[in-house]
Coordinates of C-alpha atoms in Angstrom, one line a residue:
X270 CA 0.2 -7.8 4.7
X271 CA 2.0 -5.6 2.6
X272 CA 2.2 -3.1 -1.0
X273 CA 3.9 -6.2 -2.5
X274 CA 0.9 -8.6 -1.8
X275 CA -1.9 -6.4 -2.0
X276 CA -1.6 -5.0 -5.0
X277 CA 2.1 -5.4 -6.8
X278 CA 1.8 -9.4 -7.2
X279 CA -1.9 -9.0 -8.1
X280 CA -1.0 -6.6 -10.7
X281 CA 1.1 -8.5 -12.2
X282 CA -0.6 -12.4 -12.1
X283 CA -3.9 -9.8 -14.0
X284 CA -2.0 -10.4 -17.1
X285 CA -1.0 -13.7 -17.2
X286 CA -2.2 -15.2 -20.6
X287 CA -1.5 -11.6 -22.6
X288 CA 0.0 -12.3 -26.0
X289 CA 1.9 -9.9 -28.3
X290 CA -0.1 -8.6 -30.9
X291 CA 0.2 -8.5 -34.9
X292 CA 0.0 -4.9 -35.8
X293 CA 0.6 -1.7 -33.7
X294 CA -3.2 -0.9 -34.8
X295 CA -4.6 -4.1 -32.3
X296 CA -3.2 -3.6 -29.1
X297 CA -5.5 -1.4 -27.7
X298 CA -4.2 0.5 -24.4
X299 CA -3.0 -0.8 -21.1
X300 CA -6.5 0.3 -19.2
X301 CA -8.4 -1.1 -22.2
X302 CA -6.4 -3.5 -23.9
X303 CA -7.4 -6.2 -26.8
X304 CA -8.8 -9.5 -26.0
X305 CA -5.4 -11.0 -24.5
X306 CA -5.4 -13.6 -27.3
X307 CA -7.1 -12.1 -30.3
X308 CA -4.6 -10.6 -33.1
X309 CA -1.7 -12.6 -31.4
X310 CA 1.0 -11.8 -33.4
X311 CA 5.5 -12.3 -33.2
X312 CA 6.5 -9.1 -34.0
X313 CA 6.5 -7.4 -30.3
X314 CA 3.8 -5.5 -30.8
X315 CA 2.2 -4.6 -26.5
X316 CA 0.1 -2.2 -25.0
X317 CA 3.4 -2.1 -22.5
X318 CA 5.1 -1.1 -24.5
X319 CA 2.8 1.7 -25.9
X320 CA 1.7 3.2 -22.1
X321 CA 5.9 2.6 -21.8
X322 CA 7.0 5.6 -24.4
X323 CA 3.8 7.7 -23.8
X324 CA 5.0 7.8 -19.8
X325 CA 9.0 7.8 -19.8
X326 CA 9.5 8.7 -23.8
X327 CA 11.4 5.6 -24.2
X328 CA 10.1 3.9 -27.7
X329 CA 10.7 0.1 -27.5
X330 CA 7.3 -0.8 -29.6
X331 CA 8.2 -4.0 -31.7
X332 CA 11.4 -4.6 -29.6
X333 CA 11.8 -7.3 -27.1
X334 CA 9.8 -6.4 -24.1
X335 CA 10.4 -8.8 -21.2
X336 CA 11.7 -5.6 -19.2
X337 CA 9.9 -3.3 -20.5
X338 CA 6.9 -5.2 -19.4
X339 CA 8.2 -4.9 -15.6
X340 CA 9.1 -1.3 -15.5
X341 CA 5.3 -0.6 -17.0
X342 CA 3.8 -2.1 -14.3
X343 CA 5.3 0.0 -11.6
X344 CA 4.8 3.1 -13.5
X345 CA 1.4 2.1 -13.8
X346 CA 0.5 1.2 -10.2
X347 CA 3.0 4.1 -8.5
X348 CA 3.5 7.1 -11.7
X349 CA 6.8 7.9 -13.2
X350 CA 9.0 9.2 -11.3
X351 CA 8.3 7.4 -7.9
X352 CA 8.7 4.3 -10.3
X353 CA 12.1 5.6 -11.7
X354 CA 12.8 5.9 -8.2
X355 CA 12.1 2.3 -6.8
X356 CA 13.9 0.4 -9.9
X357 CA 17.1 2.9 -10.3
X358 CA 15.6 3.7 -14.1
X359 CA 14.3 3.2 -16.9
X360 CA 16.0 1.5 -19.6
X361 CA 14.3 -1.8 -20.6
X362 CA 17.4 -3.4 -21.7
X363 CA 18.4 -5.9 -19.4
X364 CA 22.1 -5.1 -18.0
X365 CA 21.4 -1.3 -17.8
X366 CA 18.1 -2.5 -15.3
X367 CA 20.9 -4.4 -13.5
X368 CA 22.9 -1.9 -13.2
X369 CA 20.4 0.6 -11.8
X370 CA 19.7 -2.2 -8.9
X371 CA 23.4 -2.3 -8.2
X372 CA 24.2 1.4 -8.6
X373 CA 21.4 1.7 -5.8
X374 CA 23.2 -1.3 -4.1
X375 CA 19.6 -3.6 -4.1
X376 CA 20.7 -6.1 -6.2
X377 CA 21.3 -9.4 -5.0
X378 CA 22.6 -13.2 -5.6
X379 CA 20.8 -15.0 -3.6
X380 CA 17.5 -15.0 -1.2
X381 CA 15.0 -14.3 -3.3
X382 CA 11.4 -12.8 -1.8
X383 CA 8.0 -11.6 -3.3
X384 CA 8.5 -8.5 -5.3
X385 CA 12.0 -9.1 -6.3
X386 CA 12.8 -8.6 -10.3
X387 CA 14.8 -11.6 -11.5
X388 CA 17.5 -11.9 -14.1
X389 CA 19.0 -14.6 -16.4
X390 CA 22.2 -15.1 -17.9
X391 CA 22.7 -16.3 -21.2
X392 CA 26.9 -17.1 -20.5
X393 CA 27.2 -13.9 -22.4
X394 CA 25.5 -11.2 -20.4
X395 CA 22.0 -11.0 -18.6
X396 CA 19.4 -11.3 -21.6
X397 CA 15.9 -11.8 -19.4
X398 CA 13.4 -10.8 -16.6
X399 CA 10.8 -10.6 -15.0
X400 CA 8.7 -10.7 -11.6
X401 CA 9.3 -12.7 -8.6
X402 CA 5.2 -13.7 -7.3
X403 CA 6.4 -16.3 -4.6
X404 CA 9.4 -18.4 -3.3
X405 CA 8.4 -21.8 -1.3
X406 CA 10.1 -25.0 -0.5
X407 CA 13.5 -23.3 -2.5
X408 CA 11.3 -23.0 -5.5
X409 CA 11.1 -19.2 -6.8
X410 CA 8.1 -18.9 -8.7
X411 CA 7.6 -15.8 -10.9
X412 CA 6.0 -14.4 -13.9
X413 CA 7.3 -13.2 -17.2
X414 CA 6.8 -11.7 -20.1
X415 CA 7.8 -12.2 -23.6
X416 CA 8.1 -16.0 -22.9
X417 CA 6.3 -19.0 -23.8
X418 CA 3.9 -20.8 -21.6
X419 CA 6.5 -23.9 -21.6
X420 CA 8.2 -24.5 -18.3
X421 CA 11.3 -23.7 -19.7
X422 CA 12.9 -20.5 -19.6
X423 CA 11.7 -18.6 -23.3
X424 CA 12.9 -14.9 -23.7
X425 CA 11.4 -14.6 -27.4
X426 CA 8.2 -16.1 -26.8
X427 CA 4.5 -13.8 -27.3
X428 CA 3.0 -13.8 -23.9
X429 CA 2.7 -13.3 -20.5
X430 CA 3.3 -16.8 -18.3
X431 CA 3.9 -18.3 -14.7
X432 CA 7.4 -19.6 -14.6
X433 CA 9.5 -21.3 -11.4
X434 CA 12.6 -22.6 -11.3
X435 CA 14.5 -24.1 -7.8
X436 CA 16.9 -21.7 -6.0
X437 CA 20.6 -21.7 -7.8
X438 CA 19.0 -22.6 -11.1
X439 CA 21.2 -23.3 -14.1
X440 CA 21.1 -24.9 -17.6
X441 CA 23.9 -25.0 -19.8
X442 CA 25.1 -21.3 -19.9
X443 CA 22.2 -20.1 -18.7
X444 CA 21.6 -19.4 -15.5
X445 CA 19.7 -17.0 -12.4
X446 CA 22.1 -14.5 -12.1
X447 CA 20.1 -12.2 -9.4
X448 CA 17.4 -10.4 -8.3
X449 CA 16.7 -6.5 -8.2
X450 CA 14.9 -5.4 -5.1
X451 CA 12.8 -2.2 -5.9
X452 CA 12.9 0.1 -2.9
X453 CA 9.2 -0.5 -1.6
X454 CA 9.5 2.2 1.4
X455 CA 8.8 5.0 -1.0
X456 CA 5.2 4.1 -1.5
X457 CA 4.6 1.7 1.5
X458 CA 2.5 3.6 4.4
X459 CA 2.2 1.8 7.6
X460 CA 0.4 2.2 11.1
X461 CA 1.8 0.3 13.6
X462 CA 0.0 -2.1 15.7
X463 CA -1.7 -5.4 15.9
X464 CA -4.4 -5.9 12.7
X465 CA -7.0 -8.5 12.8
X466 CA -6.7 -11.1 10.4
X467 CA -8.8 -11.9 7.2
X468 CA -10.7 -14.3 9.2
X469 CA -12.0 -11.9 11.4
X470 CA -9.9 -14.0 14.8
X471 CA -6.6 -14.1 14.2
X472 CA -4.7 -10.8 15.2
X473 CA -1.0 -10.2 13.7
X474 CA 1.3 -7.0 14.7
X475 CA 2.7 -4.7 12.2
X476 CA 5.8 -2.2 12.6
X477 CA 5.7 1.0 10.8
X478 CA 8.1 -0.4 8.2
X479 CA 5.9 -3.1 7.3
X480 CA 7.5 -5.8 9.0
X481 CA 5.9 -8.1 11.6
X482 CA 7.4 -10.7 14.5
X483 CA 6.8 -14.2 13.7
X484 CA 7.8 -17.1 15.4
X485 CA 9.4 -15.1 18.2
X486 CA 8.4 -12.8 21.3
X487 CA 7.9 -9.5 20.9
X488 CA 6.7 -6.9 23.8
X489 CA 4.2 -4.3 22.7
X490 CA 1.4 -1.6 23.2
X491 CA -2.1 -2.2 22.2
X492 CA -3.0 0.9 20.9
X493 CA -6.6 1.0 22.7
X494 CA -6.2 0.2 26.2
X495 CA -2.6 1.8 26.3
X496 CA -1.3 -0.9 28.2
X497 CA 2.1 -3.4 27.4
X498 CA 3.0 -7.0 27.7
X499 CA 5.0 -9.8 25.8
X500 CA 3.0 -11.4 23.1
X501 CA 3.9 -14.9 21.1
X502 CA 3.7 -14.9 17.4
X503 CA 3.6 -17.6 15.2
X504 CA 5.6 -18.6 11.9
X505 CA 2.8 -17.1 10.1
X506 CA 3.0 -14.0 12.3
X507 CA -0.3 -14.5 13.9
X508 CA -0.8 -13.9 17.8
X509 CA -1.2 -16.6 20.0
X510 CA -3.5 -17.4 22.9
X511 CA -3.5 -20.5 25.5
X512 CA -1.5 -21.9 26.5
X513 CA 1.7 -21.9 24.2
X514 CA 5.3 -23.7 23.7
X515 CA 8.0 -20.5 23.1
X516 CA 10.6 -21.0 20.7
X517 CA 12.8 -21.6 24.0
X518 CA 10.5 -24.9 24.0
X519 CA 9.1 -23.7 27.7
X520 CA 5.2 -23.1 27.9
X521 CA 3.3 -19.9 28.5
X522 CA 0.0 -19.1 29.2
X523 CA -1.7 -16.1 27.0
X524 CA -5.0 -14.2 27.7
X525 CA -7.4 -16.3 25.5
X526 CA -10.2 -13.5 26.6
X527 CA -11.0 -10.9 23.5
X528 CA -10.5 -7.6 24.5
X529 CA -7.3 -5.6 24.9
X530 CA -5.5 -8.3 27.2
X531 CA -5.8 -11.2 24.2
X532 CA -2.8 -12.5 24.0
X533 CA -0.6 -11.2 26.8
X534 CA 1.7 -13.5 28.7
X535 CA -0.3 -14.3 32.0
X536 CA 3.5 -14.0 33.4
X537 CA 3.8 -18.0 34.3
X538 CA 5.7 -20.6 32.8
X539 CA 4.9 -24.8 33.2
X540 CA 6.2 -24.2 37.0
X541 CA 3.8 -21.3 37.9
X542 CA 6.9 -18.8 38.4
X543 CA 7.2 -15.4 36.8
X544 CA 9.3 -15.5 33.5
X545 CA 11.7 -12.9 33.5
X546 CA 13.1 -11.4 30.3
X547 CA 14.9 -8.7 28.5
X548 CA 14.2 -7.3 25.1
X549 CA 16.7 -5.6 22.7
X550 CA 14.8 -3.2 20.6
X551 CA 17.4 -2.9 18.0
X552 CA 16.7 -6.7 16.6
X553 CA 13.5 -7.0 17.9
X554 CA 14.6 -10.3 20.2
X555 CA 13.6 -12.0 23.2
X556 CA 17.0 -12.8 25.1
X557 CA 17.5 -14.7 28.4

């Protein structure tokens, strides 16, 4: 439902199983790269690092290139300078990235999400990265480069590898210590109202900053009929139809007909009386 899913994470998860190479000769280029595991090497040798100096200058071939693997990525999928943009700057050295996030106050120690660039502490300063793909059941899940395909955290390994760790983790003197949020707005454009659903049923309701209601009320247009009414959304986002228990725990009835009354309150609750409410547009919250 968003830049992040559709084609950041995906991005990302394509290179899973990519190993440094032996020689600067093997690596190929990022758009045509060498067989991910053929010429594996220790040395540091990566095609991100290659497209990484030909886009921003910056020459980190042969160097440690967790970060450097992260910043490539978005200047791949959204060019230089909107990439500069959504991560502060280009550094590939760890506590300089950090320090872009804070200086453009999007860097955080806690609540992790989808798209988020983690850090690690070593006890002496913040020595590794890489890409937040998922966070379930207080489990962040992400995926890294120069690591090892071990669960453990690696930051000198050769390749490309899922990681997770719970929320808060720590080992030792090493540690989470944050995440960097790239500003996704720059490159996210939204219409706003409802979408169907990949299944072709389900409908869900997006706002033009890419945000959608879930588990809550929320009143709205639909776009083709022009008309308005309170709609019920899921935990998943998805609208609801039937006959339906609110987050208040009273039941509704919404319009299980297709067309451009599915899923409008039918304007009764259990007791057959009309269920009067007010919504503050601000927070986007159905208040007695």
């Amino acid at each position: 439902m968003s830049i992040v899913k559709d084609k950041v994470t995906p991005e990302f998860k394509k290179w899973v199983g990519y190993c440094e190479k032996n020689a600067p000769s093997k690596i190929g280029t990022y758009d045509n790269p060498e067989s991910y595991k053929h010429n594996a090497g220790s040395k540091n040798y990566t095609v991100f690092a290659d497209l990484y100096r030909k886009k921003t200058g910056i020459n980190v071939q042969g160097q440690p290139w967790c970060d450097c693997f992260v910043d490539t990525i978005f200047v791949h999928l959204f060019g230089t300078e909107k990439a500069k943009q959504m991560i502060g700057g280009f550094s590939a050295y760890t506590p300089t990235s950090v320090n872009y996030y804070k200086q453009m106050e999007r860097y955080h120690k806690d609540g992790p999400m989808e798209g988020d660039q983690i850090f690690f502490h070593n006890g002496s300063r913040v020595y590794h990265t890489g890409y937040v793909y998922k966070v379930s059941n207080g489990v962040v899940y992400t995926i890294e480069g120069n690591t090892s395909s071990d669960k453990i955290l690696e930051n000198e390994g050769g390749c490309v590898a899922y990681k997770q760790y719970p929320i808060g983790w720590k080992s030792g003197s090493k540690r989470i210590d944050g995440y960097g949020r790239p500003d996704y707005t720059l490159v996210e454009t939204y219409t706003e109202g409802f979408i169907q659903a990949a299944d072709g049923k389900r409908w869900w309701y997006q706002y033009k900053d890419g945000s959608y209601p879930s588990a809550s009320w929320a009143y709205l247009t639909e776009r083709t009929g022009g008309t308005s009414g309170w709609y019920l959304f899921d935990k998943d986002g998805y609208m609801l139809t039937g006959y339906q228990t609110a987050p208040d725990g009273q039941r509704f009835f919404l319009c299980p007909e297709p067309g451009i009354s599915e899923g409008q309150c039918m304007v009764t609750n259990d007791q057959g009386q009309l269920k009067i409410a007010k919504y503050d547009m601000n927070v986007r919250k159905y208040i007695q």
